[in-house]
Amino acid sequence: YDSDTVIAFTPRLGYQTDLGRHQAMIEYSGFSENYQDFTNLDAMDNRIRGAINFDLTDKLDAGIWAGWADVNERRGTSGAPVLQIDPNEVEITDFGGDLRYGTMAARHMQFRVGVDAENWRYQNNEQQFRDRDTTGAYGEIHYNVSDITSVFVLAGFRNFEYTSANAANSDSDQTTLQVGAEWQATSKTRGRISVGQQDKDYDDPSIADQD
């Protein structure tokens, strides 16, 4: 084994403002690591995200968001080659929205639905065959056990499509079903625990599905 010294920086800057009864925010976060000897491992990640939360009624909220990231895959990440000279660089864009009906304060049902999309584009190391687009949707039903605790059922769907014809046999649909509990300990602290099942079905019938 070889040892080295690495210096890491994690800059972060955000801005949030009220738009009447609504809220908007934008945030930048980064991660930089610089090695003394293994300089080929040096990497810099940049992420920008913006979101608007709409307070539509006392019980109905909606949100939209969008983000952009230029990041480096860590060695050992699933699908990432281990022996490449430089880390894989990936450009990621994502956007989505959701609707939330109900409040934790009222002992009634809550409903949440949302959709999102994400695009991955590899920039180096001939990894473009891994470029992919994903779209997803989810729905949650919560029942408020108390004014800070709820139990829920969550169903989700995600479609994976690879842009390269050579990787098209990896196209798949993924469905999930979870049950769990969520609690709001304070105005700024929330906890969540769940258990469930995930099924992955490949478009190519020659590839075994995963459960």
mmCIF file of C-alpha atoms in Angstrom, residues 17 26 29 55 88 101 106 123 128 144 155 158 170 173 179 191 196 201 210:
data_model
loop_
_atom_site.group_PDB
_atom_site.id
_atom_site.type_symbol
_atom_site.label_atom_id
_atom_site.label_comp_id
_atom_site.label_asym_id
_atom_site.label_seq_id
_atom_site.Cartn_x
_atom_site.Cartn_y
_atom_site.Cartn_z
ATOM 1 C CA THR A 17 -35.825 34.676 -0.086
ATOM 2 C CA ILE A 26 -30.442 28.845 -4.940
ATOM 3 C CA SER A 29 -21.819 23.451 -3.268
ATOM 4 C CA ASP A 55 -47.602 27.785 -0.415
ATOM 5 C CA ASN A 88 -14.443 9.908 -14.742
ATOM 6 C CA TYR A 101 -51.522 17.843 0.500
ATOM 7 C CA ALA A 106 -53.898 17.647 11.601
ATOM 8 C CA GLN A 123 -16.980 13.716 -20.473
ATOM 9 C CA GLN A 128 -19.895 7.901 -23.160
ATOM 10 C CA ASN A 144 -50.727 10.987 10.937
ATOM 11 C CA ALA A 155 -44.778 3.528 -4.567
ATOM 12 C CA ARG A 158 -38.192 4.886 -12.744
ATOM 13 C CA SER A 170 -29.329 -2.090 -20.312
ATOM 14 C CA ASP A 173 -37.863 -0.095 -15.666
ATOM 15 C CA VAL A 179 -43.730 1.084 4.062
ATOM 16 C CA GLY A 191 -36.371 11.447 10.623
ATOM 17 C CA GLY A 196 -39.554 -2.358 0.976
ATOM 18 C CA ASP A 201 -37.145 -5.349 -15.337
ATOM 19 C CA GLN A 210 -33.576 -8.289 -10.530
#
